[in-house]
Amino acid sequence: DEIRRPRSRLPSSLPFLGDPVETFHPGQSSKPHFAIYAHQDPTYDEEAEGDEKHSNVAKHYFGLFYRYAIEWPLTLPRRLTIPIIERDRWSRRFAVSSAFIAPLFLASLWHFKSDTTATSRNVVVTLGGIFSLVCGVLAILSTDTSRPPERFLLPWLGGGFFMSMVWFYIIARELVAVMISLGTAINIDPSILGLTLLAWGNSLGDLVGNLSLACNAKDGTQIALSGCYAGPMFNTLVGLGLSFLVKSWRSPFPIPDHIHILYTIGFISVGLLWALAMLPLKGMRFTRVFGIFLILLYVAFLVVRVSLSLSE
């Protein structure tokens, strides 16, 4: 009689085959052969596999579209102007291109955004072109393909930081312009968009980072608390200080006499005074009452500001 012993399943490239069965007769010296069941594997679903293939194809083309139509147009200009000297992300071609393009990019930005005379703008563009050539040649002579530079790191780091600030400036200007245009198109006060979408978008990264530190990291609550107060302090003191300095460099400028500014300053003062009064009373310990009050204070501020903007 025939003796049948099951063997391992065939490769997945043949899903229509059942379990292979080795058949041989006792006393037969020839090599065993395989008899395969003719019925299909009951676990195989041809329609499901076809849907999965179509889904993989759609994901592949969507990935190509996202990479070349969305990611690269937004990433490549910054990559060509911001030098990155991390070992894992080092690219000599991008480093040399950033050293060459960044000065010319700054000069062109000055040319289109400055209110000076045409002669001054042309002089700046010419000097920027000369400086870009010098920086490009120095980058070629001082860099290696296999590793980032180990000497003269300060110019690379300073240039990367400065160009990052320039891109923040460009994106912020465009974002404000988009917010104003959106408010005009849908007949919404731009200040409301600034209070909601713009403010939440600017603070979302800090919010996620502070929550992660407070919930997971050791001593993260203290770090998150310091960040919550140090970030707005830097923006208020340094940001407003530099803005006022640049704006009033030639002549003083008046601040609009608007009640909305007083409301904003008042709510900020209440929040700071609440922290100043409650922390010593609680032995420098944060309680849930402290957090709930701050959240309710922000909700009240948002309701008051939006109501005043809509009533005008």
XYZ file of C-alpha atoms in Angstrom:
312
model
C 0.000 0.000 0.000
C 0.875 3.581 -0.499
C 2.355 5.373 2.516
C 1.759 9.093 2.698
C 3.767 11.495 4.846
C 2.940 15.221 4.863
C 5.774 17.563 4.085
C 6.156 21.318 4.571
C 4.005 23.680 2.549
C 5.237 24.793 -0.868
C 6.461 28.390 -1.362
C 3.865 31.140 -1.132
C 4.327 31.926 -4.815
C 2.072 28.932 -5.543
C -0.935 29.661 -3.356
C -3.299 27.548 -5.479
C -1.585 24.301 -4.472
C -2.674 22.281 -1.485
C -0.419 20.527 0.996
C 2.175 18.482 -0.899
C 2.188 14.826 -0.009
C 5.163 12.534 -0.542
C 4.114 9.138 -1.913
C 6.253 6.038 -2.341
C 5.859 2.288 -2.293
C 7.823 0.044 0.087
C 10.768 -1.610 -1.581
C 10.843 0.933 -4.383
C 14.378 2.193 -4.954
C 13.563 5.144 -7.146
C 13.348 8.660 -5.718
C 10.000 9.566 -4.184
C 7.655 11.747 -6.167
C 5.028 14.233 -5.074
C 1.305 13.842 -5.432
C -0.470 17.127 -4.888
C -4.068 17.421 -3.996
C -6.055 18.920 -6.812
C -8.353 20.956 -4.611
C -7.522 24.522 -3.664
C -6.260 25.588 -0.284
C -9.386 26.580 1.660
C -7.520 29.463 3.325
C -6.658 31.066 -0.023
C -8.846 33.970 -1.154
C -8.108 35.080 -4.697
C -10.308 38.166 -4.467
C -8.646 39.328 -1.237
C -5.213 38.897 -2.767
C -6.258 40.958 -5.787
C -7.528 43.727 -3.526
C -4.259 43.661 -1.598
C -2.247 43.977 -4.816
C -4.335 46.953 -5.941
C -3.907 48.524 -2.505
C -0.123 48.079 -2.656
C -0.011 49.618 -6.118
C -2.093 52.585 -4.938
C 0.180 53.073 -1.924
C 3.234 52.918 -4.161
C 1.983 55.600 -6.535
C 0.722 57.757 -3.671
C 4.166 57.535 -2.075
C 5.787 58.621 -5.338
C 3.327 61.505 -5.682
C 3.906 62.624 -2.103
C 7.678 62.428 -2.417
C 8.116 64.228 -5.727
C 5.084 66.559 -5.754
C 4.827 67.586 -2.101
C 7.911 66.658 -0.074
C 10.693 67.520 -2.495
C 9.387 70.976 -3.560
C 9.163 71.921 0.120
C 12.345 70.232 1.320
C 14.798 70.795 -1.529
C 15.030 74.638 -1.288
C 15.768 74.406 2.431
C 18.199 71.543 1.902
C 20.079 73.598 -0.696
C 20.470 76.605 1.611
C 20.830 75.152 5.130
C 24.125 73.305 5.732
C 23.767 70.080 7.708
C 26.954 68.617 9.150
C 25.533 65.647 11.031
C 27.401 62.443 10.302
C 24.253 60.460 9.460
C 22.911 63.138 7.111
C 26.170 64.431 5.659
C 26.242 65.149 1.932
C 29.131 67.057 0.416
C 27.090 68.105 -2.609
C 24.379 69.673 -0.472
C 26.962 71.290 1.809
C 28.789 72.925 -1.098
C 25.510 73.985 -2.697
C 24.335 75.566 0.566
C 27.592 77.481 0.923
C 27.217 78.739 -2.647
C 23.471 79.406 -2.785
C 22.784 80.781 0.720
C 24.587 84.161 0.322
C 23.052 84.704 -3.107
C 19.649 83.753 -1.726
C 19.984 86.297 1.092
C 21.034 89.005 -1.348
C 18.080 88.249 -3.605
C 15.729 88.325 -0.631
C 17.096 91.720 0.347
C 16.702 92.928 -3.229
C 12.995 92.096 -3.380
C 12.023 93.019 0.196
C 14.110 96.133 0.839
C 12.769 99.671 0.425
C 16.164 101.165 -0.423
C 17.190 102.564 -3.788
C 17.797 100.422 -6.841
C 21.524 101.169 -6.737
C 21.830 99.908 -3.178
C 19.924 96.746 -4.018
C 22.138 96.054 -7.028
C 25.257 96.559 -4.926
C 23.978 94.090 -2.341
C 23.225 91.495 -5.024
C 26.700 91.925 -6.525
C 28.406 91.559 -3.158
C 26.231 88.546 -2.422
C 27.292 86.888 -5.668
C 30.985 87.473 -4.918
C 30.592 86.204 -1.369
C 28.740 83.104 -2.592
C 31.600 82.270 -4.974
C 34.139 82.623 -2.172
C 32.097 80.463 0.216
C 31.521 77.820 -2.453
C 35.222 77.528 -3.268
C 36.152 77.328 0.418
C 33.536 74.639 0.966
C 34.914 72.581 -1.916
C 38.474 72.836 -0.598
C 37.639 72.142 3.067
C 35.144 69.271 2.862
C 35.377 65.565 2.193
C 32.843 63.213 0.646
C 33.068 60.511 3.310
C 32.633 62.569 6.498
C 31.540 66.036 7.648
C 34.170 68.682 8.422
C 35.900 68.456 11.775
C 37.490 71.904 11.684
C 35.911 75.350 11.362
C 32.612 74.075 12.718
C 31.488 77.492 13.952
C 30.859 78.929 10.455
C 28.888 75.834 9.459
C 26.791 75.814 12.625
C 26.289 79.566 12.590
C 25.316 79.517 8.928
C 22.847 76.686 9.464
C 21.236 78.445 12.426
C 21.015 81.772 10.609
C 19.513 80.243 7.467
C 16.988 78.354 9.589
C 15.909 81.684 11.083
C 15.615 83.136 7.590
C 13.327 80.305 6.521
C 11.246 80.783 9.663
C 10.914 84.435 8.708
C 9.837 83.609 5.151
C 7.332 80.968 6.235
C 5.918 83.243 8.940
C 5.385 86.087 6.455
C 3.658 83.790 3.994
C 1.555 82.243 6.738
C 0.370 85.656 7.907
C -0.456 86.617 4.326
C -2.434 83.402 3.865
C -4.322 83.999 7.115
C -5.256 87.539 6.057
C -6.359 86.357 2.623
C -8.391 83.529 4.151
C -10.104 85.882 6.555
C -10.929 88.286 3.736
C -12.250 85.503 1.500
C -14.602 83.958 4.075
C -15.382 87.249 5.827
C -13.751 86.376 9.159
C -11.684 88.775 11.189
C -7.988 87.835 10.730
C -7.480 88.373 14.458
C -9.778 85.391 15.154
C -7.722 83.216 12.838
C -4.608 84.414 14.585
C -6.076 83.613 18.001
C -7.096 80.110 16.972
C -5.397 78.475 13.987
C -2.155 80.443 14.000
C -1.710 80.322 17.779
C -2.520 76.613 18.010
C -0.286 75.783 15.068
C 2.655 77.676 16.564
C 2.201 76.093 19.998
C 1.312 72.532 19.002
C 4.920 71.318 18.880
C 5.697 72.758 22.320
C 2.461 71.314 23.699
C 3.253 67.783 22.516
C 6.839 67.989 23.740
C 5.892 69.307 27.176
C 3.172 66.694 27.620
C 5.576 63.900 26.659
C 8.157 65.143 29.129
C 5.630 65.566 31.925
C 4.122 62.094 31.441
C 7.105 59.908 30.602
C 10.504 61.364 31.401
C 12.100 61.340 34.840
C 11.919 64.830 36.335
C 10.130 65.732 33.116
C 7.482 67.790 34.888
C 10.056 70.313 36.047
C 11.586 70.492 32.567
C 8.174 70.904 30.963
C 7.243 73.625 33.467
C 10.456 75.509 32.762
C 9.800 75.243 29.038
C 6.228 76.496 29.398
C 7.371 79.688 31.073
C 10.770 80.121 29.392
C 9.396 79.832 25.841
C 6.816 82.632 26.109
C 9.327 84.707 28.091
C 11.832 84.419 25.268
C 9.188 85.239 22.652
C 7.878 88.194 24.649
C 11.161 89.745 25.724
C 13.519 88.863 22.893
C 10.936 88.633 20.113
C 9.158 91.856 20.973
C 12.442 93.534 21.869
C 14.044 92.786 18.519
C 10.843 93.621 16.654
C 10.488 96.985 18.376
C 14.188 97.708 17.890
C 14.112 97.017 14.157
C 10.792 98.775 13.588
C 11.721 101.901 15.556
C 15.339 102.081 14.426
C 14.725 105.172 12.306
C 11.706 106.679 14.037
C 9.230 105.670 16.770
C 5.999 104.083 15.695
C 2.648 104.187 17.521
C 0.912 101.066 18.817
C -2.780 100.914 17.827
C -4.944 102.067 20.708
C -7.145 98.989 20.725
C -8.967 97.442 23.659
C -8.065 93.942 22.466
C -4.453 94.522 23.483
C -5.567 95.448 27.003
C -7.668 92.291 27.268
C -4.731 90.147 26.192
C -2.343 91.787 28.662
C -4.956 91.491 31.407
C -5.489 87.744 30.968
C -1.744 87.111 30.851
C -1.285 89.109 34.044
C -4.047 87.148 35.801
C -2.394 83.851 34.887
C 1.005 84.989 36.141
C -0.436 86.427 39.356
C -2.350 83.181 39.969
C 0.887 81.211 39.700
C 2.713 83.738 41.878
C 0.045 83.519 44.611
C -0.815 79.798 44.561
C 2.644 78.260 44.420
C 3.878 79.699 47.745
C 0.535 78.867 49.388
C 0.794 75.218 48.249
C 4.426 74.826 49.262
C 5.644 75.116 45.656
C 3.515 72.126 44.651
C 1.300 72.020 41.589
C -2.201 70.696 42.082
C -4.984 69.870 39.666
C -6.810 73.024 40.793
C -3.929 75.078 39.475
C -4.083 73.423 36.062
C -7.883 73.555 35.834
C -7.890 77.278 36.597
C -5.313 77.989 33.876
C -7.318 76.020 31.295
C -10.553 77.798 32.268
C -8.730 81.135 32.102
C -7.638 80.418 28.536
C -11.155 79.345 27.544
C -12.540 82.564 29.019
C -9.939 84.607 27.168
C -10.785 82.884 23.905
C -14.520 83.400 24.367
C -14.121 87.085 25.229
C -11.757 87.832 22.330
C -13.840 85.979 19.746
C -17.048 87.624 21.029
C -15.505 91.079 20.794
C -14.212 90.413 17.303
C -17.589 89.149 16.093
C -19.496 92.040 17.636
C -17.504 94.663 15.731
